[in-house]
Coordinates of C-alpha atoms in Angstrom, one line a residue:
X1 CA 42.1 79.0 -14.4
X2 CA 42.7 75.5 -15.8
X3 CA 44.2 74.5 -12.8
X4 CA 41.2 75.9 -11.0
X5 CA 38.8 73.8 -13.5
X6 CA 40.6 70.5 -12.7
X7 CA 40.9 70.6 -9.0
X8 CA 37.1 71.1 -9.3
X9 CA 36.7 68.2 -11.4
X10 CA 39.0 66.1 -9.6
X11 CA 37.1 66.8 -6.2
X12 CA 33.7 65.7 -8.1
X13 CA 35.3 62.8 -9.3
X14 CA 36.1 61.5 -5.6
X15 CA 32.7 62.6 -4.0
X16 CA 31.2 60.6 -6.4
X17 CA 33.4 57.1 -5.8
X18 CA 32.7 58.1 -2.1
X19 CA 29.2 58.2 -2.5
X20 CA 28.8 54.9 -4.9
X21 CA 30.9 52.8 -2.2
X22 CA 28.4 54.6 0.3
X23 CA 25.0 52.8 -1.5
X24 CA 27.0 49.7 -1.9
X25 CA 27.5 49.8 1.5
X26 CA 24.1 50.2 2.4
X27 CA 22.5 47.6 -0.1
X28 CA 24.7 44.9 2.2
X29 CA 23.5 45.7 5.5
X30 CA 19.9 44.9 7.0
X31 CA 17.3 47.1 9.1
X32 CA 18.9 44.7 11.9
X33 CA 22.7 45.2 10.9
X34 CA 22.8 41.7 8.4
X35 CA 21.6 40.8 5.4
X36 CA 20.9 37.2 4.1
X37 CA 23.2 36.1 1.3
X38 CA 21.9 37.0 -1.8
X39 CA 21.0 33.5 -3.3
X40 CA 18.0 33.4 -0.5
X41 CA 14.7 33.3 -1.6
X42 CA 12.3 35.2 0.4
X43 CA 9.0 32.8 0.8
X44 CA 5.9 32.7 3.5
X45 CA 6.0 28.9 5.3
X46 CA 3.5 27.3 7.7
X47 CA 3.6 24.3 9.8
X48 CA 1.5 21.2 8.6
X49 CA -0.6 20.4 11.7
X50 CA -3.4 17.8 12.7
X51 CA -6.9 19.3 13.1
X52 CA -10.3 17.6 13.1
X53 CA -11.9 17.0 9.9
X54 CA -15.2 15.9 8.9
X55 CA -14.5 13.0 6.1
X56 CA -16.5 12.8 3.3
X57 CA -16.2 11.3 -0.1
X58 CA -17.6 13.1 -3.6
X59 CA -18.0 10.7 -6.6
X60 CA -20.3 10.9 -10.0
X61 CA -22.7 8.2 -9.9
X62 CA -25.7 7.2 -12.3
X63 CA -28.7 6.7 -11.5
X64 CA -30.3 3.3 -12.4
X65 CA -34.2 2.2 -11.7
X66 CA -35.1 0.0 -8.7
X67 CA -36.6 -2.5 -11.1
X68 CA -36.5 -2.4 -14.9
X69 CA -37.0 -4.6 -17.5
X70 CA -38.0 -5.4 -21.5
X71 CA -41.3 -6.8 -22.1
X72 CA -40.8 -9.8 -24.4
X73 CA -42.9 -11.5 -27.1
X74 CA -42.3 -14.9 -25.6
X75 CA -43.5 -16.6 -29.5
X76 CA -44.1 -15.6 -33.4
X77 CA -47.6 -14.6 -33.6
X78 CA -49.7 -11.4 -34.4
X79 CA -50.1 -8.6 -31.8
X80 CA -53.8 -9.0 -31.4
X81 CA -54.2 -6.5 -28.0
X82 CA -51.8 -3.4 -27.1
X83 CA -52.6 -1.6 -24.3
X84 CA -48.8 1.1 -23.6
X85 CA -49.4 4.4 -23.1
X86 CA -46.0 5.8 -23.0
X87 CA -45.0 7.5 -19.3
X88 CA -48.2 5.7 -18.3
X89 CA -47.8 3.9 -14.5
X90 CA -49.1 0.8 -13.9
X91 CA -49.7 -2.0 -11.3
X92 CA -48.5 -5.3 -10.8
X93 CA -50.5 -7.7 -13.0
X94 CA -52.0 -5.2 -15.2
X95 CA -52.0 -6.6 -19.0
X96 CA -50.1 -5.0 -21.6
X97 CA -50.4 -7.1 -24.7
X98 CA -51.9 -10.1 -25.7
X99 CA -50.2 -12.2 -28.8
X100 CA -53.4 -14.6 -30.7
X101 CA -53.5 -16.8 -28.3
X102 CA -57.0 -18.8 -30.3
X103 CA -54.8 -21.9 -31.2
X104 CA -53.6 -22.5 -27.4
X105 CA -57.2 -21.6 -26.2
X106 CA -58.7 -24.4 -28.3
X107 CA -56.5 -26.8 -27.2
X108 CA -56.5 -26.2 -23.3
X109 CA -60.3 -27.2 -23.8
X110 CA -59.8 -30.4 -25.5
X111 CA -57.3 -31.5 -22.9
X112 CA -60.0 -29.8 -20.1
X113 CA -62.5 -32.0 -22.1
X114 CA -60.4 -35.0 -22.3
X115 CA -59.5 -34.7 -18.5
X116 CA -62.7 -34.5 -17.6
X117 CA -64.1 -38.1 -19.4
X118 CA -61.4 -39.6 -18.1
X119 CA -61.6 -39.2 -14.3
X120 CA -65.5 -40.1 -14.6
X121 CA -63.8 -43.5 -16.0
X122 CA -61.7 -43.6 -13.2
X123 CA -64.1 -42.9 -11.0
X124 CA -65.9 -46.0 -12.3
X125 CA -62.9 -48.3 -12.2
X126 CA -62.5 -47.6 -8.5
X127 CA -66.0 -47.8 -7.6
X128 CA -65.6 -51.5 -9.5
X129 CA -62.6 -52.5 -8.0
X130 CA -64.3 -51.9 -4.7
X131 CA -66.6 -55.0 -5.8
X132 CA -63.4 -56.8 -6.8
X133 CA -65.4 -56.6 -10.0
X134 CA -62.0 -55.8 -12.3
X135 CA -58.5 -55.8 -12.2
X136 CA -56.1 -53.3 -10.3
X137 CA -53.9 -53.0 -13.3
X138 CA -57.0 -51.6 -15.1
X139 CA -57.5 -49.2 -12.6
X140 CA -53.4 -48.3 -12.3
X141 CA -53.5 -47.4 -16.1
X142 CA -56.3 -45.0 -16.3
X143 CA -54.8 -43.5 -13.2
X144 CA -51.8 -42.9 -15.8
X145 CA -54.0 -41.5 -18.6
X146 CA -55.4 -39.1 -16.0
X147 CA -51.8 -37.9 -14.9
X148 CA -50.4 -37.6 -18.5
X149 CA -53.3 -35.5 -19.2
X150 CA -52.9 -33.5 -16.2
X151 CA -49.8 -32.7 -17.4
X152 CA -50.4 -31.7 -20.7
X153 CA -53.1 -29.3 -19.4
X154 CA -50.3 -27.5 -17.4
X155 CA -48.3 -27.2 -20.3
X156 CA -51.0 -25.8 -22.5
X157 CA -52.0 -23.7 -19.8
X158 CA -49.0 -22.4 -19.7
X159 CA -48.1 -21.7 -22.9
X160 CA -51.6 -20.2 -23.2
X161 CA -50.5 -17.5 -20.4
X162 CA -47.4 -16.8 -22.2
X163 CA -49.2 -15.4 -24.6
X164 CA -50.7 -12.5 -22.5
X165 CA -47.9 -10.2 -21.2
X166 CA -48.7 -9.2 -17.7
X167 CA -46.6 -6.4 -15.8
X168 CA -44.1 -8.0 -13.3
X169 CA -44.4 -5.2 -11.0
X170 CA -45.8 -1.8 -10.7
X171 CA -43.8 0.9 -12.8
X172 CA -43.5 3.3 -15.7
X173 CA -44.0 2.4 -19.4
X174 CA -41.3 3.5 -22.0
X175 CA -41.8 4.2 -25.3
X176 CA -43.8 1.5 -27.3
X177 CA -41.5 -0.5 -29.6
X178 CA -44.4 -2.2 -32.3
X179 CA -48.0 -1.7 -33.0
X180 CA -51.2 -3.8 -32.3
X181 CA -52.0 -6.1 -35.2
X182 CA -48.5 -6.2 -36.1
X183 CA -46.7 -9.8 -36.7
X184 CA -43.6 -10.3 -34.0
X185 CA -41.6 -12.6 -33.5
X186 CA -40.2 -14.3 -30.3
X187 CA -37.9 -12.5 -28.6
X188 CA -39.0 -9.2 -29.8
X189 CA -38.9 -6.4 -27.1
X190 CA -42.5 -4.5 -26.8
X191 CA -41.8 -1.7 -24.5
X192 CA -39.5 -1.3 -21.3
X193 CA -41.0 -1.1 -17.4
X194 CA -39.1 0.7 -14.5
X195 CA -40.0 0.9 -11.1
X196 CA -38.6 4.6 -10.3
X197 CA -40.1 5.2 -7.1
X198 CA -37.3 4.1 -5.5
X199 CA -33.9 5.7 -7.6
X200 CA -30.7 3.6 -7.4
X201 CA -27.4 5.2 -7.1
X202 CA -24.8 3.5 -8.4
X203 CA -20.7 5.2 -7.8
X204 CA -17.5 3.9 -7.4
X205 CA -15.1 4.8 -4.3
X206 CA -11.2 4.0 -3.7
X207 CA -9.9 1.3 -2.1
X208 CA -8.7 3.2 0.9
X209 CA -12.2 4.0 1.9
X210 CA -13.4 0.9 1.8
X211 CA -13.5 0.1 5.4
X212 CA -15.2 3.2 6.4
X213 CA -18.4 2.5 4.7
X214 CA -21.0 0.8 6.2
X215 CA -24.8 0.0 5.1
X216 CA -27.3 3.0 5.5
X217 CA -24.2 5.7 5.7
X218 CA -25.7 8.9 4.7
X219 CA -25.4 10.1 0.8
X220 CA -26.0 13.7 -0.4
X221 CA -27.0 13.9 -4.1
X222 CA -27.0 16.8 -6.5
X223 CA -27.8 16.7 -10.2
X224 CA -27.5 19.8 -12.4
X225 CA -31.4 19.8 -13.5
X226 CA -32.1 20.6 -9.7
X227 CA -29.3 23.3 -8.9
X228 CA -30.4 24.3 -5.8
X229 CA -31.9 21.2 -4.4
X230 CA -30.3 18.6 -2.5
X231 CA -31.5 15.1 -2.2
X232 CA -31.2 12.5 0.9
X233 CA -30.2 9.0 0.8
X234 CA -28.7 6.2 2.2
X235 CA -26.2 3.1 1.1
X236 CA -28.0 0.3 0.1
X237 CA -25.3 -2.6 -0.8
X238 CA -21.4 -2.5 -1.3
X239 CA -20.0 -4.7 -4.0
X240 CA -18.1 -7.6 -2.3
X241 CA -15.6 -7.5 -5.2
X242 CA -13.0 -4.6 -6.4
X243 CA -12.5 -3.4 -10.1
X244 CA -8.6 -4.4 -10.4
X245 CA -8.4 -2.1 -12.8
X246 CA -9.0 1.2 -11.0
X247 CA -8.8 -0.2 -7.1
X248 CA -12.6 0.7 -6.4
X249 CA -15.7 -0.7 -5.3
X250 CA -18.6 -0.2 -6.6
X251 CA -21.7 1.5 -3.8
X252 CA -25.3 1.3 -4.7
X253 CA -27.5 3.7 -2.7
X254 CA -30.7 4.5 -2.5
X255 CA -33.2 8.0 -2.8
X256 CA -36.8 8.0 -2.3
X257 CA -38.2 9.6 -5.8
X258 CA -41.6 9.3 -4.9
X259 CA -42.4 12.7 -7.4
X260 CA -40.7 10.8 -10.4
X261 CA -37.9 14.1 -10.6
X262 CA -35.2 11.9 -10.8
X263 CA -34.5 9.7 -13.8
X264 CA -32.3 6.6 -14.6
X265 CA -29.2 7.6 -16.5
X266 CA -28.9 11.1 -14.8
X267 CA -25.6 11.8 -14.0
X268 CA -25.2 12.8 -10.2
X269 CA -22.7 14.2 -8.1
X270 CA -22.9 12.1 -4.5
X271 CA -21.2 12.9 -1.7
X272 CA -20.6 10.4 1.3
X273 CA -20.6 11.5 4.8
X274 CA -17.8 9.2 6.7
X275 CA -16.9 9.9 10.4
X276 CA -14.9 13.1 12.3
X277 CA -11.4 12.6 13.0
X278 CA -8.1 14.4 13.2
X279 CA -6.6 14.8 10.0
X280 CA -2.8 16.3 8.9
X281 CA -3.6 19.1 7.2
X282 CA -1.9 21.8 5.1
X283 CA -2.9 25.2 3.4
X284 CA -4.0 24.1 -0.1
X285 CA -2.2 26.9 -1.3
X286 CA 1.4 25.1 -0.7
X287 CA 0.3 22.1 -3.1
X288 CA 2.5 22.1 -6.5
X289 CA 0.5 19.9 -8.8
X290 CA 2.9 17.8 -11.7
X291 CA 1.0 15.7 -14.1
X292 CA -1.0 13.4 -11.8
X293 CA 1.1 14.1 -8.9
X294 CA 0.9 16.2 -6.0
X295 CA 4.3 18.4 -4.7
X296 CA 5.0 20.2 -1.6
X297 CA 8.5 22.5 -0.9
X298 CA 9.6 20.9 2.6
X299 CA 11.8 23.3 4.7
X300 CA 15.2 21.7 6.3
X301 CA 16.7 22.6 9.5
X302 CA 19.7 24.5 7.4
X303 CA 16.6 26.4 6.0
X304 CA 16.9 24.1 2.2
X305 CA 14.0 23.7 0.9
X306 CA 13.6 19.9 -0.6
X307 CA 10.5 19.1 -3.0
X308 CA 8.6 16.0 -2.0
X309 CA 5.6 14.4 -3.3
X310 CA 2.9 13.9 -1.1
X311 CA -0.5 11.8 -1.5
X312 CA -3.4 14.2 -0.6
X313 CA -7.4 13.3 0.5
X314 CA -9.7 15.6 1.3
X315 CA -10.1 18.9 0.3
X316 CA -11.8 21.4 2.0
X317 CA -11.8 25.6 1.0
X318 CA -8.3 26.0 1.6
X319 CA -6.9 23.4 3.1
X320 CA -5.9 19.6 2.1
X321 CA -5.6 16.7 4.0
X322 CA -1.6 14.8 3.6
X323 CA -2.2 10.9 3.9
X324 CA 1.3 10.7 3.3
X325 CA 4.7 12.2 2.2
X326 CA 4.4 14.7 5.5
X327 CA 4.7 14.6 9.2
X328 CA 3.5 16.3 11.7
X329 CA 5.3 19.8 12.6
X330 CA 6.7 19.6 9.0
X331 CA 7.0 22.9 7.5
X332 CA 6.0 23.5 3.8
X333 CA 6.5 26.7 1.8
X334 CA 2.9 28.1 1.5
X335 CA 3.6 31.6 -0.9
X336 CA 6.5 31.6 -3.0
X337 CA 6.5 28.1 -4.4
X338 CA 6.9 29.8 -7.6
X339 CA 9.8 31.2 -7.1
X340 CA 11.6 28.2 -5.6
X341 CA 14.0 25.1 -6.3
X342 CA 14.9 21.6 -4.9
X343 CA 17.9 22.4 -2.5
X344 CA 17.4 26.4 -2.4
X345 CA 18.2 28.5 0.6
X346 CA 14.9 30.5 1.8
X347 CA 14.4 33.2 4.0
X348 CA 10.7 33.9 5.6
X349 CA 8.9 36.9 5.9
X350 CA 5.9 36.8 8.6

């Protein structure tokens, strides 16, 4: 019976060795009769490959008034007129605030006065020296008179007009800085004027761009008060100097804000329309990012992978443009770039 028992046990004992080398057989074979070695990562790869692509350009910009400027006390003196109505528009020419201007008054009609007497002189002196009735160098010296007072009236006028601030252009008051009676002296600011009609746009864009732009390229604008509204404008002027600093060049463009939505100082997201062209593009999906740097897996002919870092543009949903690091017919791993290494060995599934 013993015996019995062990041949029974023995004979499980080999059925089982024969069936484990049986699965280890198995797990070394492929559907196809081979299996890859088993260092071989299995990864998804694609092909980078030119295809047309429109170029455009996204930057922030800020938006600045067409015109603006601080209206200036231009001496010490009391505030005699104010006329600022905050948010208020206003044309060209209109008067805003008037410093006491009674001491420059009364003496642009002295000078007026004293003007006045002596051209009648002069007029005498040349009506005499046409009867050779008196001397030529009595008429040159009132002729003098009449010019040095001539020229003190201008400057008396003048000051006199200093005293009545006058808007430079049409525009939009800001917020009034003093009151009307108040004592200010010079140089102190009385309200601020922009001219927002017309809304500046001013953004930055690289270096490599810079000989795409052109004067009246196309600009699409978006700013977060208006969600769902986009805005139309145009390039105005390209700075003729680069920030050495960051490589860029600064763009001004220009929007028509005729219904005063847009403000100076809003932040906006603008988006430059450049020209269509064939670009090397890649799924953005491949893309490894490090730091500030950009990584792609780049498949070898003895199927190695080899990380390489690449200098990317545009990006579009899915897909980024290579301006360098890749060539054409290159192929990049695409799904599985997590689970790779520099100098792997890879296998591809379809």
């Amino acid at each position: 019976m013993a015996r019995s028992y062990s041949g029974v046990v023995l004979f499980l004992l080999v059925a089982l060795l024969v069936f484990a080398g049986y699965l280890f057989y198995q797990t070394q074979q492929e559907p196809n009769g081979q299996r890859p070695p088993s260092s071989a990562v299995t990864v998804k790869t694609a092909t980078a490959n030119v295809e047309p692509l429109l170029r455009q350009i996204s930057a922030l910009g800020t938006g600045i008034a067409n015109d603006s400027v601080q209206l200036i006390a231009s001496s010490s003196e009391y505030l005699t007129y104010l006329n600022i109505i905050e948010g208020q528009s206003v044309q060209q020419g209109d008067i805003i605030a008037r410093l006491n201007d009674v001491e420059q008054r009364a003496r642009v009609a002295e000078l007026q006065s004293q003007l006045e007497e002596q051209k009648r002189q002069l007029d005498r002196l040349k009506n005499l020296a046409a009867t050779q009735a008196t001397a030529q160098s009595m008429l040159d010296e009132q002729q003098t008179r009449v010019n040095s007072t001539v020229a003190q009236l201008e400057s008396a006028q003048s000051r006199l007009d200093q005293m009545t601030i006058k808007a430079p252009f049409g525009g939009i008051l800001g917020l009034r800085r003093v009151s009307q009676g108040a004592y200010i002296n010079s140089g102190s600011v009385i309200t601020t004027l922009d001219d927002i009609s017309t809304l500046r746009i001013e953004f930055s864009v690289p270096e490599r761009h810079i000989a795409e732009l052109a004067i009246d390229m196309p600009l699409s604008i978006a700013n977060v008060a208006y969600r769902n509204t986009e805005f139309k404008g145009r390039i105005k002027a390209i700075d003729p100097r680069l920030d050495p600093v960051t490589r860029s060049v600064r763009v001004h463009g220009v929007i028509d804000n005729n219904d005063l939505r847009l403000r100076p100082g809003m932040l906006m997201n603008v988006t430059v329309t450049l020209t269509n062209q064939d670009a090397l593009m890649i799924a953005e999906n491949a893309l490894v990012p490090l730091q500030n740097r950009q990584y792609v897996y780049k498949v070898g002919e003895d199927d190695r992978v080899t990380e390489v870092q690449v200098e990317i543009g545009q990006r579009i949903p899915g897909w980024v443009e290579i301006i360098d690091g890749l060539e054409e017919g290159d192929e990049v791993i695409i799904e599985g770039v997590q689970k790779v290494r520099d100098g792997v060995l890879i296998s591809r599934v379809e």
